[in-house]
mmCIF file of C-alpha atoms (C1' of nucleotides) in Angstrom:
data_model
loop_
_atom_site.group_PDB
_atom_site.id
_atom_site.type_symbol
_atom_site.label_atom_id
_atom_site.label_comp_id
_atom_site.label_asym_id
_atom_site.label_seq_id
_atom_site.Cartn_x
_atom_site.Cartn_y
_atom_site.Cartn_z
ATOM 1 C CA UNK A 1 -16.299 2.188 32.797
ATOM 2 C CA UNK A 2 -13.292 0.383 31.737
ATOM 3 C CA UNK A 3 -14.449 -2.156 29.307
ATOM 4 C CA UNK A 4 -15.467 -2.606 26.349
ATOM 5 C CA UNK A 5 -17.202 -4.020 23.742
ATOM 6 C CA UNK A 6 -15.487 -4.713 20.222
ATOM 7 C CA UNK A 7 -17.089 -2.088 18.735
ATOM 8 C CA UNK A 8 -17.199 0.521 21.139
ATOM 9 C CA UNK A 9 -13.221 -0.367 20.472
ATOM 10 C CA UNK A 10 -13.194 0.155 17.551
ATOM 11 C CA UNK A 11 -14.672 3.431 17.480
ATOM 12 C CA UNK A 12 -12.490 4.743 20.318
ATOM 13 C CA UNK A 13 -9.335 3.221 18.655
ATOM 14 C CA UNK A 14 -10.024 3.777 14.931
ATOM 15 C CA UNK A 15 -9.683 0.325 13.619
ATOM 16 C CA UNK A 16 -12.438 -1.266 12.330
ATOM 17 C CA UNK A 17 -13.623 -4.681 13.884
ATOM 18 C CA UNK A 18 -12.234 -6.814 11.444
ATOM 19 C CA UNK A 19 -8.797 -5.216 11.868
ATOM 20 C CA UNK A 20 -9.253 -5.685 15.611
ATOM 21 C CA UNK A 21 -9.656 -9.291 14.607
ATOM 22 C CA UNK A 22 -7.290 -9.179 12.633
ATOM 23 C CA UNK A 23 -4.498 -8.142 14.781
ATOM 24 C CA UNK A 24 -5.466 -10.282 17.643
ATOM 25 C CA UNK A 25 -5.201 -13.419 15.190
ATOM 26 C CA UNK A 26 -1.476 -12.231 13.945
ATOM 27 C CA UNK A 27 -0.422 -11.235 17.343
ATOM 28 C CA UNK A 28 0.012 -7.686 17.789
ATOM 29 C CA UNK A 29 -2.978 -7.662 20.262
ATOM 30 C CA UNK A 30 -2.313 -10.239 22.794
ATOM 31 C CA UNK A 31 -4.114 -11.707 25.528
ATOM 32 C CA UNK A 32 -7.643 -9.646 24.394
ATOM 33 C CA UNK A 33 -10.557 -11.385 27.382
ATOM 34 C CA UNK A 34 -13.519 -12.828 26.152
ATOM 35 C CA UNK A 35 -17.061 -12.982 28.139
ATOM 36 C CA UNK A 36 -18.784 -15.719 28.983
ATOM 37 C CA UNK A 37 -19.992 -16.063 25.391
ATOM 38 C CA UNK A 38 -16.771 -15.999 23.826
ATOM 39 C CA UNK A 39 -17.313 -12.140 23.035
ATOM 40 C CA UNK A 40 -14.223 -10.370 22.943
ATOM 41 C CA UNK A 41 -13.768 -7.849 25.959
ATOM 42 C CA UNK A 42 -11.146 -4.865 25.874
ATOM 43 C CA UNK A 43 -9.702 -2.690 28.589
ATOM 44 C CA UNK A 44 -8.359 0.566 28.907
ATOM 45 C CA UNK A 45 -5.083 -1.082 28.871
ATOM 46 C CA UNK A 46 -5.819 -2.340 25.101
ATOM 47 C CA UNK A 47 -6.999 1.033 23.871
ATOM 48 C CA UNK A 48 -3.274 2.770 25.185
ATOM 49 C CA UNK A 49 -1.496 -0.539 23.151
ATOM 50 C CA UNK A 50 -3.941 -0.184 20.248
ATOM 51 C CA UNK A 51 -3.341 3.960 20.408
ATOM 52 C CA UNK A 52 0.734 2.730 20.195
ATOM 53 C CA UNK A 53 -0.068 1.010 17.573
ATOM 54 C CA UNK A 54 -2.305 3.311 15.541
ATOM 55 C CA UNK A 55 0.510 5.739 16.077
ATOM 56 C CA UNK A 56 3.037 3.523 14.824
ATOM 57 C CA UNK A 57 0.644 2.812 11.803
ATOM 58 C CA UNK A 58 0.347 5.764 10.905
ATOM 59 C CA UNK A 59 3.865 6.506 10.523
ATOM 60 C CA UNK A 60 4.226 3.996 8.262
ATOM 61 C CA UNK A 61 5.398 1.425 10.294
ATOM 62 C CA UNK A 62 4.993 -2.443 8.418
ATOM 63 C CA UNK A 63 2.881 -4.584 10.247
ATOM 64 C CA UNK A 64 5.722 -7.055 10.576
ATOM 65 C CA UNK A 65 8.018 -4.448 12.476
ATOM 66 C CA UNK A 66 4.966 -4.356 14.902
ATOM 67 C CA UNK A 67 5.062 -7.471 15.633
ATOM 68 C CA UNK A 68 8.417 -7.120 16.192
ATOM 69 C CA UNK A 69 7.904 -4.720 18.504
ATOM 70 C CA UNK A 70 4.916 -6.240 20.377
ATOM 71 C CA UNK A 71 6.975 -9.424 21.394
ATOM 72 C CA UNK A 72 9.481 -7.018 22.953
ATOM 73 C CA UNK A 73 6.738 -5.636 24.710
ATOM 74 C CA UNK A 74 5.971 -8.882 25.859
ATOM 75 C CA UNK A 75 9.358 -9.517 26.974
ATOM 76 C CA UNK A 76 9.169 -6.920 29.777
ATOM 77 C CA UNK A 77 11.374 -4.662 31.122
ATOM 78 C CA UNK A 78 14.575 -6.632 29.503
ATOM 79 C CA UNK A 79 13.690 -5.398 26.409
ATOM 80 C CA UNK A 80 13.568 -1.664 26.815
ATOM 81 C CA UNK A 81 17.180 -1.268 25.329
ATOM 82 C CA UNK A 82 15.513 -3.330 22.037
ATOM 83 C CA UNK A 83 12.484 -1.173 21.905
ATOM 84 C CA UNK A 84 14.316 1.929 22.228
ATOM 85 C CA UNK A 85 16.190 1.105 19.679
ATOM 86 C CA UNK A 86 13.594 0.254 17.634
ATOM 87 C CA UNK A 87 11.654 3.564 18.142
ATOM 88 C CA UNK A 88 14.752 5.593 17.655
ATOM 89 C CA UNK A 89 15.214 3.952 14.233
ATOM 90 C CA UNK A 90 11.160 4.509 13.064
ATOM 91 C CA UNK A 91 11.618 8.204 14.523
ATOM 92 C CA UNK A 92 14.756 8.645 12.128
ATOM 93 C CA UNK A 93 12.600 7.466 9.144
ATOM 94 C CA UNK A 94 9.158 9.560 10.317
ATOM 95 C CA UNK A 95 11.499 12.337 10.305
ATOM 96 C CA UNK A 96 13.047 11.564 6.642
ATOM 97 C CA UNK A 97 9.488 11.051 5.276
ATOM 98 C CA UNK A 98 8.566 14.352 6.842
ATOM 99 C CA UNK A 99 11.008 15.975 4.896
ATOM 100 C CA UNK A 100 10.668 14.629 2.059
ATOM 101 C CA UNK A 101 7.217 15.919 2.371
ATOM 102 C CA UNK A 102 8.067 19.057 2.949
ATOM 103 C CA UNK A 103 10.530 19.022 -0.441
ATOM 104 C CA UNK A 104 7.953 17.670 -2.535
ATOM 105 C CA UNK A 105 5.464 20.043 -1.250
ATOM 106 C CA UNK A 106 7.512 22.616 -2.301
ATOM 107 C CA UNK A 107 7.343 21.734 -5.750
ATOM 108 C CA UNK A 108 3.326 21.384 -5.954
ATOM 109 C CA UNK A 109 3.589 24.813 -4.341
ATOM 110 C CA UNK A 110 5.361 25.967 -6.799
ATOM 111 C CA UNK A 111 3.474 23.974 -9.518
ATOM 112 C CA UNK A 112 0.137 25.768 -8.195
ATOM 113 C CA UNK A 113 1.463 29.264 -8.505
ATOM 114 C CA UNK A 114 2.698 28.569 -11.940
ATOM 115 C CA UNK A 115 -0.920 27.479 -12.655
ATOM 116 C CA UNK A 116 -2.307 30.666 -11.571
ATOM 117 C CA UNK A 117 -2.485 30.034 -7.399
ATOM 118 C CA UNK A 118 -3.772 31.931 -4.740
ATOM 119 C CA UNK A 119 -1.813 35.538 -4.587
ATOM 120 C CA UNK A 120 -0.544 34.468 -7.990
ATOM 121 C CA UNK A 121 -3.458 35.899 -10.826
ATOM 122 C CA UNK B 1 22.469 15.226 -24.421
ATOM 123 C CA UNK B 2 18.713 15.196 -24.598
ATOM 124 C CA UNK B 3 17.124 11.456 -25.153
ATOM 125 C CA UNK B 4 17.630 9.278 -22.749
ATOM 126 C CA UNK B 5 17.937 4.900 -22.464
ATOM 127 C CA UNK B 6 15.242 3.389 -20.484
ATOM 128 C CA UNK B 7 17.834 2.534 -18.398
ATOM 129 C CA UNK B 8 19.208 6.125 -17.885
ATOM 130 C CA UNK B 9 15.688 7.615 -17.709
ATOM 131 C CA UNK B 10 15.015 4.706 -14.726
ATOM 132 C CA UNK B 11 18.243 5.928 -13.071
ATOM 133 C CA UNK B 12 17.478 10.086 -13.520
ATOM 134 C CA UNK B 13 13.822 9.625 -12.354
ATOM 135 C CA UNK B 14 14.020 7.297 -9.482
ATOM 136 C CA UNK B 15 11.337 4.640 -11.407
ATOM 137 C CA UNK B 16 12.376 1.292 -12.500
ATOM 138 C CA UNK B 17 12.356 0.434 -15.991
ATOM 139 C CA UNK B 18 9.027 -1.804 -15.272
ATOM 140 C CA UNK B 19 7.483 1.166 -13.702
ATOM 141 C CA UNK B 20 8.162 3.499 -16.495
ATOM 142 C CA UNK B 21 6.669 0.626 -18.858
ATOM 143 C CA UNK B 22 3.730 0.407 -16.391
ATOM 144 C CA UNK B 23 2.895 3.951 -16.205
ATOM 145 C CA UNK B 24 3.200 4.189 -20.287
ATOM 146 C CA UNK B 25 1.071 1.452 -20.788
ATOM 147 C CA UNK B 26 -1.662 2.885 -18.289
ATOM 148 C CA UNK B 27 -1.508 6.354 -19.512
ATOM 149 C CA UNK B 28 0.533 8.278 -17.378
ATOM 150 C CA UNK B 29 3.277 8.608 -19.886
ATOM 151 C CA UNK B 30 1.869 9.950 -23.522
ATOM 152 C CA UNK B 31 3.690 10.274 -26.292
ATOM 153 C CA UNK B 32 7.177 8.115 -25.464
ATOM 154 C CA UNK B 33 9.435 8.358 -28.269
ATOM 155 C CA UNK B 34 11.062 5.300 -29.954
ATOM 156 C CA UNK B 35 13.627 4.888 -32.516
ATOM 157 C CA UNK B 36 13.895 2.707 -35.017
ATOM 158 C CA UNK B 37 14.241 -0.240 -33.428
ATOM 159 C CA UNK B 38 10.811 0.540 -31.231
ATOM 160 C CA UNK B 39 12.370 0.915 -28.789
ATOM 161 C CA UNK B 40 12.132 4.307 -26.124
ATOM 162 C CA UNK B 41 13.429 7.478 -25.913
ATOM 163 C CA UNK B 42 12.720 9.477 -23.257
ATOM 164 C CA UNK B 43 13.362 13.450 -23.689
ATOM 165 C CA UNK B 44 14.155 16.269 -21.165
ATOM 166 C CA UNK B 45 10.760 16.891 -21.259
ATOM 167 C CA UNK B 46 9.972 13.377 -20.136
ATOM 168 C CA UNK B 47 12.497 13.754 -17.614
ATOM 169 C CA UNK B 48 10.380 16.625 -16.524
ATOM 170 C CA UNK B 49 7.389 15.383 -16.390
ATOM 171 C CA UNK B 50 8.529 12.095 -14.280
ATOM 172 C CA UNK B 51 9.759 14.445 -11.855
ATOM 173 C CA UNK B 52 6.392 15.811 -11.347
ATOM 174 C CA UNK B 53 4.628 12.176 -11.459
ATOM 175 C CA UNK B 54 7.909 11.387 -8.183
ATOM 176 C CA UNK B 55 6.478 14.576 -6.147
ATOM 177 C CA UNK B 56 2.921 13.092 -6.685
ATOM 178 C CA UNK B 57 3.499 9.765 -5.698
ATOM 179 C CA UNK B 58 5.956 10.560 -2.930
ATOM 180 C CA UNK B 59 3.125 12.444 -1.482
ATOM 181 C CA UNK B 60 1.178 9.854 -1.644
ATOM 182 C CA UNK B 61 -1.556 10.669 -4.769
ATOM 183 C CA UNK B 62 -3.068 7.632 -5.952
ATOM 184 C CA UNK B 63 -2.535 6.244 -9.292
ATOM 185 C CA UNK B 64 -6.372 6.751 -10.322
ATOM 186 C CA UNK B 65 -5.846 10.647 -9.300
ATOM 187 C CA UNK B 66 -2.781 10.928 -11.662
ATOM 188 C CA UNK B 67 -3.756 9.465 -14.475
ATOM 189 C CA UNK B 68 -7.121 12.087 -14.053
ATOM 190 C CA UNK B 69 -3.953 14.895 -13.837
ATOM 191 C CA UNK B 70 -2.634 13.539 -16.589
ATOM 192 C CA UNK B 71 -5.372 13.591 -18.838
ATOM 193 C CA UNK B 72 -5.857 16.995 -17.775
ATOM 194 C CA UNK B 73 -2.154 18.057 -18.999
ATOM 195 C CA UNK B 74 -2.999 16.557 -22.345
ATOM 196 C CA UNK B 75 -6.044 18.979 -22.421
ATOM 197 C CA UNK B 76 -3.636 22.106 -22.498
ATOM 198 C CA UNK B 77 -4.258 25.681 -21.054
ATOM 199 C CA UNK B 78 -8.113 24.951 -21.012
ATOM 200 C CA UNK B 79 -7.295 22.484 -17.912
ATOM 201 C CA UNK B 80 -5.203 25.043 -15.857
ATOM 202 C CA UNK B 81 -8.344 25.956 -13.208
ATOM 203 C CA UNK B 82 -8.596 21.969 -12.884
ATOM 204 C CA UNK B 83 -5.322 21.387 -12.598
ATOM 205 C CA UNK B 84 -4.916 24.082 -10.056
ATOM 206 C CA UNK B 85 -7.893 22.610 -7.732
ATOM 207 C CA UNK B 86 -6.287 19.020 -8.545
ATOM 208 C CA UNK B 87 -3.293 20.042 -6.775
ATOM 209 C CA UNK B 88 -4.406 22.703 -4.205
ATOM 210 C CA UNK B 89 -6.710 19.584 -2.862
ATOM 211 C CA UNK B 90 -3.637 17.183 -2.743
ATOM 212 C CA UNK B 91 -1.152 20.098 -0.976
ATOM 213 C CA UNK B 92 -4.218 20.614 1.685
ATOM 214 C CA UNK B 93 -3.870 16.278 2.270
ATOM 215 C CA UNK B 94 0.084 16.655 2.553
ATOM 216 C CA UNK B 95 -0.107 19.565 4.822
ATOM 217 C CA UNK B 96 -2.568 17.066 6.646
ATOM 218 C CA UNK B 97 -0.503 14.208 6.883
ATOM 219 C CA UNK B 98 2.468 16.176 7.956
ATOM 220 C CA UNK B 99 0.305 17.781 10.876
ATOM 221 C CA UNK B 100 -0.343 13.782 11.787
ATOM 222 C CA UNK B 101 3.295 12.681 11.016
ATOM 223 C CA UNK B 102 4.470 15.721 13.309
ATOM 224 C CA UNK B 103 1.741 14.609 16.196
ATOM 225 C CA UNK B 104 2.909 11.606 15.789
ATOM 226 C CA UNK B 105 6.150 11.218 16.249
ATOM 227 C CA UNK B 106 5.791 13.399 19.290
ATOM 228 C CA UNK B 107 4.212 10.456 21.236
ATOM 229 C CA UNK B 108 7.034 8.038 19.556
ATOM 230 C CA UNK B 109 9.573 10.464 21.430
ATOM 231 C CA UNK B 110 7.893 10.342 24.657
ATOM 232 C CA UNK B 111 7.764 6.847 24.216
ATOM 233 C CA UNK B 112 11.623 7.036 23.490
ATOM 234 C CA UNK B 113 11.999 9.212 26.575
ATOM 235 C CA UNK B 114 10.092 6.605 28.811
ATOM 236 C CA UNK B 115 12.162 3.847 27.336
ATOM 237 C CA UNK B 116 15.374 5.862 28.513
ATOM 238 C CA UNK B 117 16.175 7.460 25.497
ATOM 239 C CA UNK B 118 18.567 10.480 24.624
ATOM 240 C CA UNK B 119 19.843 12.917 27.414
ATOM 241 C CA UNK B 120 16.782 10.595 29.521
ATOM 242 C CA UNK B 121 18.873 8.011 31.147
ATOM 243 C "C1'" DA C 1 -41.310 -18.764 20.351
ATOM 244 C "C1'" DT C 2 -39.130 -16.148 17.180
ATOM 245 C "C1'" DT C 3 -36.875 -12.336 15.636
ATOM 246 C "C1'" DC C 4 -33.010 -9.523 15.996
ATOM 247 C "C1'" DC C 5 -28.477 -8.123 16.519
ATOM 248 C "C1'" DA C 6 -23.838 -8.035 17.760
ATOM 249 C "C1'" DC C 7 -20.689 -11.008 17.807
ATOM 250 C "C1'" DC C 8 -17.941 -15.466 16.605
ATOM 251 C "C1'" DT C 9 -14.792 -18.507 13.185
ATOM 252 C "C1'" DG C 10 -11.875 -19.895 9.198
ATOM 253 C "C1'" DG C 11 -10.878 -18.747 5.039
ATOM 254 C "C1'" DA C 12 -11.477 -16.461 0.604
ATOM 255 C "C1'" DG C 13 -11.322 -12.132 -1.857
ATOM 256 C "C1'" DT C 14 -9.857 -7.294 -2.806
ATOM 257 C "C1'" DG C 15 -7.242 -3.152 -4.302
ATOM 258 C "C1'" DC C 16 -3.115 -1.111 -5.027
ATOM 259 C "C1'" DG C 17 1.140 -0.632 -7.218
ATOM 260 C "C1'" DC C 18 4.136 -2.589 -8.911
ATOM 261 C "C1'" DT C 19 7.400 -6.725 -10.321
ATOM 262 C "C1'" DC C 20 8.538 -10.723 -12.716
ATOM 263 C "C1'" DC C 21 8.475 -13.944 -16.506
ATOM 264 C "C1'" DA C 22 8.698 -16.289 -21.085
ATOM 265 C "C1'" DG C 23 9.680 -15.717 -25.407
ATOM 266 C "C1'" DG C 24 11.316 -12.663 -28.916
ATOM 267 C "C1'" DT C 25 14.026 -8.676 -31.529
ATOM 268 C "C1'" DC C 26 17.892 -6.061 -32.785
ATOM 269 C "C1'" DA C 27 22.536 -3.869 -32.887
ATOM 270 C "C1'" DA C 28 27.091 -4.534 -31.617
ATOM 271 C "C1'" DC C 29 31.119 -6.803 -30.603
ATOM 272 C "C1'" DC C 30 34.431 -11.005 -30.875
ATOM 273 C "C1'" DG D 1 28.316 -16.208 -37.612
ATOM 274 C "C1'" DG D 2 27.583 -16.629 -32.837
ATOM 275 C "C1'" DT D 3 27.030 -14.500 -28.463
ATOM 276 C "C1'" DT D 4 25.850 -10.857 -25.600
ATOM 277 C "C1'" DG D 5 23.003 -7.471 -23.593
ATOM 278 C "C1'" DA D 6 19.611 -4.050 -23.502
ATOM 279 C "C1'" DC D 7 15.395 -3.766 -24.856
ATOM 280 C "C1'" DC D 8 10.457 -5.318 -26.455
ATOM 281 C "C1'" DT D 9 5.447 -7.533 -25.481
ATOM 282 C "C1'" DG D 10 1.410 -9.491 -23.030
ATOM 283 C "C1'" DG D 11 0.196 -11.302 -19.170
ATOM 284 C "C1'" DA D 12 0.827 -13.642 -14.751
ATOM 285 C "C1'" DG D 13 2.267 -13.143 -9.981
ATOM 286 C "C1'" DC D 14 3.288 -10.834 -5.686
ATOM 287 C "C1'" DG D 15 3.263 -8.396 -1.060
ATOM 288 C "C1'" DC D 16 0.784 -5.786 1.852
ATOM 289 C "C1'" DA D 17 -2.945 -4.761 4.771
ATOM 290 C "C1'" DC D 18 -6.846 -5.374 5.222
ATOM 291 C "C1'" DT D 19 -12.030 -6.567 4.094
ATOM 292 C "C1'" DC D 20 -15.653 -9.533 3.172
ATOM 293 C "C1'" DC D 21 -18.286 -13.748 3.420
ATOM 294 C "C1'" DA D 22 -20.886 -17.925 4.870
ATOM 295 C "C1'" DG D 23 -22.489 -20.154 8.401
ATOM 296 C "C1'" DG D 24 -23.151 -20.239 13.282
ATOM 297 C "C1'" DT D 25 -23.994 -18.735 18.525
ATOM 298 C "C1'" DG D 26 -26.016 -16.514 22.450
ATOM 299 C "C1'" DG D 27 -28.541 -13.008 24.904
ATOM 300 C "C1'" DA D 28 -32.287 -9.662 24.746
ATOM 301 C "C1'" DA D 29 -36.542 -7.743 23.216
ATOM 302 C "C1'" DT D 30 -41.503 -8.494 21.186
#
DNA sequence: ATTCCACCTGGAGTGCGCTCCAGGTCAACC
DNA sequence: GGTTGACCTGGAGCGCACTCCAGGTGGAAT
């Protein structure tokens, strides 16, 4: 089994359909086959790219730095030095926002024990 | 020096002068001082309480769960237990996105590492 | 044959959290 | 007395990332 239907995709990937859609129509998912019917058919190969970009969602990535990225990726191996780049920058700012996390969690930490938290009354 | 421009309170708390006026005029701010000429002072204890309204928002609380905090801080000691499971609730969803952040980025640096990346290439 | 269902399209609508704008006030400085 | 600048108000507008909708198609099951 190594296709599939758009929403067996979008279970497995954890967009919905219309995001699917979506993405094909603004170009981060590129090249997506269609049946005989017009149906849209995806391949392992688009669940790793749509896993990249879940990831990269997640982190807070904007969709237009995406795209960004997914024309380098369509540029081939020429644009590994861009990507690279590109990744190494996100990774500095996932790693600022997890901090920042961490800080502010800090405080609601403290905020619960002043309210009487857990080990606290 | 306790009272505070709009401008200087924008500049201490991180919010923009529009924010603060938004998040008066929805209820998140109660109680905003203003001198003669109408218009605000913010106190120390304004100053205080944006603080905690920066950690909620910079961990991602939504407005709508605020404002229900809020209301809760206006109810005095009474509100403490609901304030405590308010905020216990939200630091279990930041511990949760920081496990995802964390997991993550780990599959940004491998990408970064296939791309060539630091002590790689 | 018809009912059903998953899918298709283009485009409109939504929710969130601000952000901007027009038009006005007031105190202060030149 | 005029100008400046920080502030005021109500309300409109915006950017983002979807999400929903109307109307239609094509294959499969009853």
């Amino acid at each position: 089994m190594s296709s599939y239907s758009p929403s067996e995709t979008a279970e497995k990937s954890g967009f919905s359909i219309d995001t699917l859609r979506y993405y094909e129509k603004i170009g981060l998912l590129d090249g997506i086959a269609r049946n005989a019917s017009g149906r849209r058919v995806f391949t392992d190969d688009d669940l790793g790219w749509l896993g990249m970009l879940r990831c990269l969602r997640e982190t807070g990535m904007p969709i237009a730095e995406m795209l960004r990225y997914s024309e380098l990726a369509r540029g081939g191996e020429e644009t590994f030095g861009e990507r690279l780049e590109l990744l190494e920058e996100h990774d500095r700012r996932v790693e600022a926002q997890i901090r920042l996390l961490r800080a502010q969690q800090k405080k609601i930490k403290s905020k619960i024990s002043f309210y009487g938290g857990p080990s606290g009354e």
